[in-house]
mmCIF file of C-alpha atoms in Angstrom:
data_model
loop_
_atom_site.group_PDB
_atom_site.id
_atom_site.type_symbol
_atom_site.label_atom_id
_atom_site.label_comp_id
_atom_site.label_asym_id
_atom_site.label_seq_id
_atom_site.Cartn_x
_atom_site.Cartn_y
_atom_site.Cartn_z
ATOM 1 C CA UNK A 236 -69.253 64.320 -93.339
ATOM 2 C CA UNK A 237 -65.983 64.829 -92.565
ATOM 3 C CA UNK A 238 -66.231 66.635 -88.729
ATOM 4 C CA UNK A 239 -68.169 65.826 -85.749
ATOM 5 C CA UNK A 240 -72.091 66.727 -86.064
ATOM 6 C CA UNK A 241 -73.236 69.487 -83.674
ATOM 7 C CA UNK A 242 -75.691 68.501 -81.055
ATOM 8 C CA UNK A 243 -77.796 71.473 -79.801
ATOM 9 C CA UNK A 244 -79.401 71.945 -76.446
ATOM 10 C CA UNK A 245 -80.059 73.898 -73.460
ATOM 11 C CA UNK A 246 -81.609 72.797 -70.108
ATOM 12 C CA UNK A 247 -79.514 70.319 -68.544
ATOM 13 C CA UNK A 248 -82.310 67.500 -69.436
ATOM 14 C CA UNK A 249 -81.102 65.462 -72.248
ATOM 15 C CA UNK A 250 -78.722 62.343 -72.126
ATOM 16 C CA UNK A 251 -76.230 64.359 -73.947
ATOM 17 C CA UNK A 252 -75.254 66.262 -70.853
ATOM 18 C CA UNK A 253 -75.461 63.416 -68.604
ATOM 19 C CA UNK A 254 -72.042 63.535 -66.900
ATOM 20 C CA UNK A 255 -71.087 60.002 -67.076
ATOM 21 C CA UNK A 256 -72.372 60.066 -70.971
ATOM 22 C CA UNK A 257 -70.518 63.504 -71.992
ATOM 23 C CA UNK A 258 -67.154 61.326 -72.795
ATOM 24 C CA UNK A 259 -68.612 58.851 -74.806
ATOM 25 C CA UNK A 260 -70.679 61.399 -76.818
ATOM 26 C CA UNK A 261 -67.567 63.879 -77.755
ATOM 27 C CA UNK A 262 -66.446 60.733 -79.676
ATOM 28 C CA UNK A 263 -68.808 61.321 -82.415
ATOM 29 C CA UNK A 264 -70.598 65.025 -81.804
ATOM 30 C CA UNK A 265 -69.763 68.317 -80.626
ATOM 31 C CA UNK A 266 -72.491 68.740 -77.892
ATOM 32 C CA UNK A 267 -73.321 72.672 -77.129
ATOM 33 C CA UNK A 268 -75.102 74.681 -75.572
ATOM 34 C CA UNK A 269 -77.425 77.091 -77.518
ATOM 35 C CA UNK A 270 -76.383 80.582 -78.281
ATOM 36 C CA UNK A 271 -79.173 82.266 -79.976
ATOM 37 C CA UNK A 272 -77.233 85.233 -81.706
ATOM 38 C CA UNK A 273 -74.868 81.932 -83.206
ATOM 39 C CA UNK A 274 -75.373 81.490 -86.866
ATOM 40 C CA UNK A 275 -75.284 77.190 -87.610
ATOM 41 C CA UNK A 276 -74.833 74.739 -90.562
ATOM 42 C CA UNK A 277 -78.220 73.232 -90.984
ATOM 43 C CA UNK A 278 -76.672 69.973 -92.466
ATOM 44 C CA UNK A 279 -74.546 69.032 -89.703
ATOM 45 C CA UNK A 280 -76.187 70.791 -86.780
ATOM 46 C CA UNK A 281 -79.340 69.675 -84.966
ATOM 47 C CA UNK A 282 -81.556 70.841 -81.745
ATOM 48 C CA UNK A 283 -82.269 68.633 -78.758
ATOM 49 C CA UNK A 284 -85.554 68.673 -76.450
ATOM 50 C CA UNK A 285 -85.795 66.696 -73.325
ATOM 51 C CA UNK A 286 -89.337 65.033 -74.332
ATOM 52 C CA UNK A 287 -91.034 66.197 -71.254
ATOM 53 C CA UNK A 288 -90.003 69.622 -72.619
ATOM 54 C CA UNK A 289 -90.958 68.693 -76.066
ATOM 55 C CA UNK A 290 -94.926 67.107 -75.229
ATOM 56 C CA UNK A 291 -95.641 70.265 -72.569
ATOM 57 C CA UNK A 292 -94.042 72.929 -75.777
ATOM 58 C CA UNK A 293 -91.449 74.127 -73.196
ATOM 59 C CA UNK A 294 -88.549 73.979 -75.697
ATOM 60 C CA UNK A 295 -89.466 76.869 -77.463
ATOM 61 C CA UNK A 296 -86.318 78.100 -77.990
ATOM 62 C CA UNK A 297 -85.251 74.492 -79.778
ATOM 63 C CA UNK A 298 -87.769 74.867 -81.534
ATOM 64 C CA UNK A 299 -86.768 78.414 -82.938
ATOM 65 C CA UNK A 300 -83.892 77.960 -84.779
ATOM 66 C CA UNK A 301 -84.909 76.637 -88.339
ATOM 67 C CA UNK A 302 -82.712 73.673 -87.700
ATOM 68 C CA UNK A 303 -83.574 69.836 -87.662
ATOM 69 C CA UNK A 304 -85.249 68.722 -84.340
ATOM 70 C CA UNK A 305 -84.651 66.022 -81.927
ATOM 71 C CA UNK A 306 -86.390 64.819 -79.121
ATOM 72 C CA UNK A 307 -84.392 62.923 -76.299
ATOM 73 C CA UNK A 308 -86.891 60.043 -75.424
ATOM 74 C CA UNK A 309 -84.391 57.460 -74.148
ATOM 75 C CA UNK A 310 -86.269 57.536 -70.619
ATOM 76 C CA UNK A 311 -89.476 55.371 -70.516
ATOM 77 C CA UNK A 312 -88.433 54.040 -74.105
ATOM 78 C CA UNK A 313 -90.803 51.301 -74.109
ATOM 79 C CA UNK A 314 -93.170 54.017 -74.663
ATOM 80 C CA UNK A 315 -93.705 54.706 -78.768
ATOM 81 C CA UNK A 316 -96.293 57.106 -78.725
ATOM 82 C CA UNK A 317 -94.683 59.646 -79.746
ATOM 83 C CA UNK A 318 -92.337 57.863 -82.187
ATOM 84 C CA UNK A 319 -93.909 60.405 -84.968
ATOM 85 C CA UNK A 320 -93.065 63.780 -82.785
ATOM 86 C CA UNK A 321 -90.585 66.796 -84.486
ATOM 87 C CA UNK A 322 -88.202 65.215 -87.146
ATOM 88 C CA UNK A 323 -86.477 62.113 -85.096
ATOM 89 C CA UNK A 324 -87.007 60.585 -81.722
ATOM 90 C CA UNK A 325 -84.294 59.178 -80.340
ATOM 91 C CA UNK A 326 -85.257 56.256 -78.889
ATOM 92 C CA UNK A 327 -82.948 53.222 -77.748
ATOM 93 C CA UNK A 328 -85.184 50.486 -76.309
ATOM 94 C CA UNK A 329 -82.203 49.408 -74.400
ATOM 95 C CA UNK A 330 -81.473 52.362 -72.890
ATOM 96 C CA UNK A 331 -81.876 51.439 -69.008
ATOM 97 C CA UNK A 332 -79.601 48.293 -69.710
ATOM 98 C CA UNK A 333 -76.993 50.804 -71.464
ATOM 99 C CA UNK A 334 -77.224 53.864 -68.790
ATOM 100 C CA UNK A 335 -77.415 51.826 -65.508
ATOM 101 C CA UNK A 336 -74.426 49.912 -66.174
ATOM 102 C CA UNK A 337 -72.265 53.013 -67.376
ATOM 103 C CA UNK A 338 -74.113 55.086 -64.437
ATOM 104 C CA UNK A 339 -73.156 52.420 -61.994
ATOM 105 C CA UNK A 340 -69.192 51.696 -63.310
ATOM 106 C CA UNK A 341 -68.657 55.480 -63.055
ATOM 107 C CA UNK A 342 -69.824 55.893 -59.488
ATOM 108 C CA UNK A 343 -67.520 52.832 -58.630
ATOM 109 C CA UNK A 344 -69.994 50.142 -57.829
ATOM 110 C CA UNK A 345 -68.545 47.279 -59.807
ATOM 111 C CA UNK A 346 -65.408 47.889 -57.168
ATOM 112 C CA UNK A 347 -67.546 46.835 -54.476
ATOM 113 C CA UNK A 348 -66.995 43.723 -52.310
ATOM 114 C CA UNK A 349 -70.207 41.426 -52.594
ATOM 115 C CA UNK A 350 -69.061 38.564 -50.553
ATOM 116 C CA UNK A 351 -72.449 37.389 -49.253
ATOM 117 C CA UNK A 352 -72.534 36.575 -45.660
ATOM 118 C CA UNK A 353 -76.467 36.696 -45.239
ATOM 119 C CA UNK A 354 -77.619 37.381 -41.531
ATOM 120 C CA UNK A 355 -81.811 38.359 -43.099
ATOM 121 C CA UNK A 356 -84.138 37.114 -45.638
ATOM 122 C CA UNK A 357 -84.480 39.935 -48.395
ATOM 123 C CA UNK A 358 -83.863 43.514 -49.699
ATOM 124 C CA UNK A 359 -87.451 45.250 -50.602
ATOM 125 C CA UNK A 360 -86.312 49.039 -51.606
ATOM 126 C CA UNK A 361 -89.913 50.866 -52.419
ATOM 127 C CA UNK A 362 -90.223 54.703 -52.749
ATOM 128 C CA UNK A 363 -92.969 56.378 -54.328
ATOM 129 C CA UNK A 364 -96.336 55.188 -53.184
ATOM 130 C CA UNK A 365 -98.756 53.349 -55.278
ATOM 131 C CA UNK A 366 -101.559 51.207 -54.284
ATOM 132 C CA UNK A 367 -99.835 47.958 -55.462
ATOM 133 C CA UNK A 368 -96.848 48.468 -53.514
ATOM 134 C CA UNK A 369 -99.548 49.302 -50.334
ATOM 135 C CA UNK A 370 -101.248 45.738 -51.381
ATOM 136 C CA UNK A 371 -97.343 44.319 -51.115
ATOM 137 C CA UNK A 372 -96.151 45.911 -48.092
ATOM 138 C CA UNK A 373 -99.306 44.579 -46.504
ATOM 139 C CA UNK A 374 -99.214 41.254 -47.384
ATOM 140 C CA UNK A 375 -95.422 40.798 -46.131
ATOM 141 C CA UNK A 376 -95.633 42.912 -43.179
ATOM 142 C CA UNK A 377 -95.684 39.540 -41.235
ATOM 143 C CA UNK A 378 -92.142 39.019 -42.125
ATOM 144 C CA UNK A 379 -90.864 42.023 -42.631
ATOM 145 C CA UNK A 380 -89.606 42.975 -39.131
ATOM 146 C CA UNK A 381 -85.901 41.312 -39.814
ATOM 147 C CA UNK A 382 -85.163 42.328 -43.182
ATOM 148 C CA UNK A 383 -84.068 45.304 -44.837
ATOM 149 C CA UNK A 384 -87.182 47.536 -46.213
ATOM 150 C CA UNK A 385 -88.422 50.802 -46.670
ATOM 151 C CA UNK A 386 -91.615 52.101 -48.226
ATOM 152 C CA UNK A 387 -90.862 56.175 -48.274
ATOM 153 C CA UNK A 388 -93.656 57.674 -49.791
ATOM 154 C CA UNK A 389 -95.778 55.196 -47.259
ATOM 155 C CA UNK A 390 -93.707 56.757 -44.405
ATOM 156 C CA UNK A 391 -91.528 53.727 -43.760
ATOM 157 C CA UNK A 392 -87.683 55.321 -44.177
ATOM 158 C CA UNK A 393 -85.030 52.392 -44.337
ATOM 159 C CA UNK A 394 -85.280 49.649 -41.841
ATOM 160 C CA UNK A 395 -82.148 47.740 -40.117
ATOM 161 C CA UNK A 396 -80.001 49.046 -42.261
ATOM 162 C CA UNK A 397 -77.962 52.863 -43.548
ATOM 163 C CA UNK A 398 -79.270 55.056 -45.926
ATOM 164 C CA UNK A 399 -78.397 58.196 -47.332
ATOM 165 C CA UNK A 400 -80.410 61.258 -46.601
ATOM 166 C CA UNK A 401 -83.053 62.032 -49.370
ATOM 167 C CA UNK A 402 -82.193 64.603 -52.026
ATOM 168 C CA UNK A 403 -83.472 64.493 -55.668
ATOM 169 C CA UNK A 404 -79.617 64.349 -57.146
ATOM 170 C CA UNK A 405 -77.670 61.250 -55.613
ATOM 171 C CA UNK A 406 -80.490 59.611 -53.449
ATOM 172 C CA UNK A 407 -82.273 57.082 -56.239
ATOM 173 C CA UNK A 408 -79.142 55.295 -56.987
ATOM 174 C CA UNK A 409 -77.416 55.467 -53.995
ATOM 175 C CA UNK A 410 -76.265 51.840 -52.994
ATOM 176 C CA UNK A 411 -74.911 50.487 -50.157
ATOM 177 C CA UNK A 412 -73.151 47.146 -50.598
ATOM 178 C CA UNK A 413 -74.394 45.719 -47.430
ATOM 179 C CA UNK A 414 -77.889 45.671 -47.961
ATOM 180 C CA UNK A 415 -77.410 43.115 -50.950
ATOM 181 C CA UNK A 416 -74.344 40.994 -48.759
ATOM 182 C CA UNK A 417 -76.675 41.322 -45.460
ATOM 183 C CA UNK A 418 -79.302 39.598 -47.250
ATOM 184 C CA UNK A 419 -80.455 36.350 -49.408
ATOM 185 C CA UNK A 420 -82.240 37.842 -51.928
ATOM 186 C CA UNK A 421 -84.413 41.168 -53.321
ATOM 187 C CA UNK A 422 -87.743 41.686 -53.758
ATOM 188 C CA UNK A 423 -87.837 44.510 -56.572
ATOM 189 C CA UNK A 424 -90.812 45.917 -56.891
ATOM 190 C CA UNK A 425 -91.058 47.388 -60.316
ATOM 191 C CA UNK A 426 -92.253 50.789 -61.611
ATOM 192 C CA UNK A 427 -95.272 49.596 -63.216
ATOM 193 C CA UNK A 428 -97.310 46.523 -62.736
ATOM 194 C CA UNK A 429 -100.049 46.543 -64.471
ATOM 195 C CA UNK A 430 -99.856 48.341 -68.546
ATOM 196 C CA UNK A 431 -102.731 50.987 -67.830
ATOM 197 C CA UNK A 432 -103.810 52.103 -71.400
ATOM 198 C CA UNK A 433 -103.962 50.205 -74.640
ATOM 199 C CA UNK A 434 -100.158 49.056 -75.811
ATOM 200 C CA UNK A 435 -99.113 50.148 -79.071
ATOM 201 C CA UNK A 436 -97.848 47.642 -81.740
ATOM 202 C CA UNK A 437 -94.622 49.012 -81.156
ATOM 203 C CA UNK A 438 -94.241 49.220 -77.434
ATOM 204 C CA UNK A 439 -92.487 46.772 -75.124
ATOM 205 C CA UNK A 440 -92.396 45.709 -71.311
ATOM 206 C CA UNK A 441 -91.865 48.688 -68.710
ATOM 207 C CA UNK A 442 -88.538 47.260 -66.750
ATOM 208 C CA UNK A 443 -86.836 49.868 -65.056
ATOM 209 C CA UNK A 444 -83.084 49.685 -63.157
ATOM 210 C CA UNK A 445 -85.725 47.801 -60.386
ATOM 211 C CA UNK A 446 -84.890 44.832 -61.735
ATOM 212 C CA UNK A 447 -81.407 45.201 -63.017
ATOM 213 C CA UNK A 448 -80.028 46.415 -59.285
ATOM 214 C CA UNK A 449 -79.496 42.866 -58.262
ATOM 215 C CA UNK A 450 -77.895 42.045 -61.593
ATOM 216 C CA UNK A 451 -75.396 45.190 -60.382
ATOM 217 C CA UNK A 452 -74.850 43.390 -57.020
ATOM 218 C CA UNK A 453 -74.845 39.926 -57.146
ATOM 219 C CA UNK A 454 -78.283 39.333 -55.486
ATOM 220 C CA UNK A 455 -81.211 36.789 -56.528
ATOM 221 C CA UNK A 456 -84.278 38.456 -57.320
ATOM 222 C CA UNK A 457 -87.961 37.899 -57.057
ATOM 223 C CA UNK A 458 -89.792 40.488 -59.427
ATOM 224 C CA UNK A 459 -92.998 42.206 -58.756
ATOM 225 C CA UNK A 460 -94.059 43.372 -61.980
ATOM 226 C CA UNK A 461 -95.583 43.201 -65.512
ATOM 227 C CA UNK A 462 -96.011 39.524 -66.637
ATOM 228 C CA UNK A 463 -92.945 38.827 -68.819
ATOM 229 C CA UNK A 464 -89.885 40.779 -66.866
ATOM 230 C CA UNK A 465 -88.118 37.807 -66.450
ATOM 231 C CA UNK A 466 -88.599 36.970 -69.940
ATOM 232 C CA UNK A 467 -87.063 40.244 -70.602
ATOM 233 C CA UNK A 468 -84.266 39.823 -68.369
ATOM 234 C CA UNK A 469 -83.444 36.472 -70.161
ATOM 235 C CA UNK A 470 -83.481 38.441 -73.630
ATOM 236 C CA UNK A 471 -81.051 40.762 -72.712
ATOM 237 C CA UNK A 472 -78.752 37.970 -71.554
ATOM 238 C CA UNK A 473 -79.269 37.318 -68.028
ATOM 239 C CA UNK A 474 -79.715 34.266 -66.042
ATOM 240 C CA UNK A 475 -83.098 34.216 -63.914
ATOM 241 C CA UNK A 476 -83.781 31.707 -60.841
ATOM 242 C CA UNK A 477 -86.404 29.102 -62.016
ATOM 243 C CA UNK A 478 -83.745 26.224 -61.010
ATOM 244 C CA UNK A 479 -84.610 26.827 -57.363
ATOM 245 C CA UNK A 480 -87.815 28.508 -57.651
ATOM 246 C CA UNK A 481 -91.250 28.765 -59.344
ATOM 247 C CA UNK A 482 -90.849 31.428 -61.979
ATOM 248 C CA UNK A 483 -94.096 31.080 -63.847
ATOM 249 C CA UNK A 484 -95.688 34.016 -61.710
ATOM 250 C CA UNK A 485 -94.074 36.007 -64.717
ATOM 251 C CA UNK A 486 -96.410 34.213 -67.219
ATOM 252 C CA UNK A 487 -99.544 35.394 -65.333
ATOM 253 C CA UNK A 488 -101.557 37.761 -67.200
ATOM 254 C CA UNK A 489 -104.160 38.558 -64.728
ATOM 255 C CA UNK A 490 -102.445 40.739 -62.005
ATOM 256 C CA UNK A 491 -104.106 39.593 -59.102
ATOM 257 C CA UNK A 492 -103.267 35.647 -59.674
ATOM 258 C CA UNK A 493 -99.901 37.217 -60.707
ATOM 259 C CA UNK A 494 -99.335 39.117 -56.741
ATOM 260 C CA UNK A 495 -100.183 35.729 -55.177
ATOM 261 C CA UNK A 496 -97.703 33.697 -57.002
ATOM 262 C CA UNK A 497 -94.983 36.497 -56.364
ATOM 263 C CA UNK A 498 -95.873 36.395 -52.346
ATOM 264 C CA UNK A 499 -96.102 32.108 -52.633
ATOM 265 C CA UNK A 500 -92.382 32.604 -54.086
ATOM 266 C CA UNK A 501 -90.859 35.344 -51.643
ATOM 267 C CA UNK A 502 -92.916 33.343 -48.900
ATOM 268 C CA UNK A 503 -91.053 29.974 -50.004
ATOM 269 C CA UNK A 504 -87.921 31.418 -49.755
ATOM 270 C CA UNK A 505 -88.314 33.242 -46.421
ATOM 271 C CA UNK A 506 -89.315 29.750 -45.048
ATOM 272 C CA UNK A 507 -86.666 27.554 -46.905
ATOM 273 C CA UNK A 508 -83.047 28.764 -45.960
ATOM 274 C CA UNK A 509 -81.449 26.583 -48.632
ATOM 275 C CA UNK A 510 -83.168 28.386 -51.435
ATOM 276 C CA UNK A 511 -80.055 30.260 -53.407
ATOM 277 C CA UNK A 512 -77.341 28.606 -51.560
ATOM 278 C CA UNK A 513 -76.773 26.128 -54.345
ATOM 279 C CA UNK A 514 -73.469 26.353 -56.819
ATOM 280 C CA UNK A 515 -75.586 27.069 -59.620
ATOM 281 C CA UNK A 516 -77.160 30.490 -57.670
ATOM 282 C CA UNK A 517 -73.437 31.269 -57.253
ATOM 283 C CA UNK A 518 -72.520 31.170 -60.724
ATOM 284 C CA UNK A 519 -75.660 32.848 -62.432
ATOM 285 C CA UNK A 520 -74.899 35.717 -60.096
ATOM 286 C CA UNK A 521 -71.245 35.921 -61.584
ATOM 287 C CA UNK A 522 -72.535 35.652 -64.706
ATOM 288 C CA UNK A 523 -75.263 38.486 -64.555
ATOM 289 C CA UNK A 524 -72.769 40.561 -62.585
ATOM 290 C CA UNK A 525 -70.196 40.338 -65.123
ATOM 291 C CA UNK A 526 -72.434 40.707 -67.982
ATOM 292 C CA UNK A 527 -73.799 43.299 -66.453
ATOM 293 C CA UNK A 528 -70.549 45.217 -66.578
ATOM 294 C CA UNK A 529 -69.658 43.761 -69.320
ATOM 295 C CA UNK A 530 -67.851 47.043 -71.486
ATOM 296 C CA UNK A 531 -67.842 45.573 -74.799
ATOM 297 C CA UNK A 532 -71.614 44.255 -74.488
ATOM 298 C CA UNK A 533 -72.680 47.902 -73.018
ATOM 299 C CA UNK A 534 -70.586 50.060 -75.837
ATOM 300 C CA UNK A 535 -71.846 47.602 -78.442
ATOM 301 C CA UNK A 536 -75.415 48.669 -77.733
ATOM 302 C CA UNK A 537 -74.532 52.753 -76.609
ATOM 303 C CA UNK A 538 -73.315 52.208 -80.726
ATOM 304 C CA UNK A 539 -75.935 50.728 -82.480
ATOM 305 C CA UNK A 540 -79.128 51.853 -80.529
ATOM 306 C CA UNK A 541 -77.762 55.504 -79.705
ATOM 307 C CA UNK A 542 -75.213 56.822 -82.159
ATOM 308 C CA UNK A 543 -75.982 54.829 -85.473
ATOM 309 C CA UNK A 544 -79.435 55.999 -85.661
ATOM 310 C CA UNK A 545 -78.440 60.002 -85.023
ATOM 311 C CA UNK A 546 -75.435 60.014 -87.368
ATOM 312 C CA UNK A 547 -77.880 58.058 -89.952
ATOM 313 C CA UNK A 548 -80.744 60.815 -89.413
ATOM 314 C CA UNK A 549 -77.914 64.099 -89.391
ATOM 315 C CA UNK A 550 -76.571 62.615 -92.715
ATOM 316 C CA UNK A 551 -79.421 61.923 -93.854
#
């Protein structure tokens, strides 16, 4: 195939029209917009549906063209449920290492200055409510008076520190630099804790850009989450903190045992100023900032997980 494949689609859902993505992309397809009354080549031409579209039969008109279909399921792609749904799922288990760090180069956050000059504890950034983020927030309201917080869907805005007003477009990734300088460490509090149905053979651990933020910004992090994020973390290349602190809270199946070894940790730290003031803090930040950012790493995997896989399928 000697010209660019076409990639179909219409409602401004899919990663194909995500505006920090659409450069990348027009490397290897011409993404378009559908025009029903447009006759295409069936060989080199495929339709895309968002998969919340695609699982609630919204993308009817996708669906209506006699062409090959696609559904976009780079969002929550530890999930394979639906690996067998239309005729490829594009799927990129990577995908939230991949899009954060292009997401976050784009809006200019690896210019930021991250000289630390701590004057608080830690960084706990919780939105949506959820009864283990209540059980959390409870358990650290003791010591959460002088640190930088918010619980939003609990009615606790952003404490002791800016934030931008809420709106569904720029809010979720907005960043301030001075919450992670202003403070010793984060507390991310991840998406899901506890795996709530039966996991597939072919699923994987639920990390979201929860845990990567302090990767972004030079930050230590304790993670509240499914047992085995920090393994994950370590598996994509990052350093994690068990040279200064107990890290086998991550090894804990049972979820309760799991909470009280994340609250001994943050706890710990809160008590013991010295905790990530060594050297070797300083330099697996560097490390996990720059490999965060790292372009080569990033493109590498945007390549093989993302574009490989289509242009095999389209050829195909």
């Amino acid at each position: 195939m000697n010209s660019k494949p076409t990639v179909l689609v219409s409602k401004n859902k899919t990663v194909f029209q995500s505006w920090f993505l659409e450069e990348i992309w027009e490397q290897y397809f011409n993404v378009e917009i559908i025009d029903p009354n447009k006759t295409y080549d069936k060989h080199s031409t495929v339709t895309v549906s968002d998969s919340v579209d695609y699982m609630s039969g919204e993308d009817k008109l996708e669906r209506s063209l006699g062409l090959r279909h696609i559904v976009d399921h780079c969002w929550d792609s530890w999930n394979s449920a639906n690996d067998d749904a239309a005729d490829f799922v594009l799927r990129p288990r990577d995908f939230i290492r991949i899009n954060e760090s292009i997401w976050y180069k784009n809006l200019g956050y690896d210019k930021f200055n991250l000289t630390r000059n701590p004057t608080r504890d830690f960084l706990l950034l919780m939105n949506r409510k959820e009864l283990d983020r209540t059980k959390l927030y409870n358990r650290l309201n003791p010591v959460l008076q002088d640190n930088i917080y918010s619980y939003v869907g609990h009615g606790v805005p952003l404490q002791n520190a800016q934030d931008q007003e809420y709106n569904n477009i720029t809010w979720q990734r907005y960043i301030d630099p001075n919450w992670y300088t202003d403070t010793r460490f984060s507390v991310a509090v991840e998406s899901v804790i506890v795996y709530s149905s039966k996991r597939l053979e072919h699923d994987d651990i639920n990390v979201s850009e929860k845990t990567l933020k302090p990767c972004a910004f030079k930050h230590p992090s304790i993670v509240w989450g499914e047992a085995g994020v920090l393994a994950w973390q370590k598996r994509q290349g990052f350093e994690t903190f068990d040279h200064c602190i107990d890290e086998s809270y991550d090894t804990i199946l049972d979820v309760n045992l799991r909470f009280e070894g994340v609250i001994e940790q943050i706890l710990s730290c809160v008590a013991d100023k010295t905790v990530f003031a060594d050297p070797i803090t300083q330099q697996k930040l560097e490390h996990n900032y720059n490999h965060f950012y790292n372009e080569d790493v990033v493109m590498k995997l945007f390549k093989e997980q993302m574009v490989d896989p289509l242009l095999e399928f389209i050829e195909s």
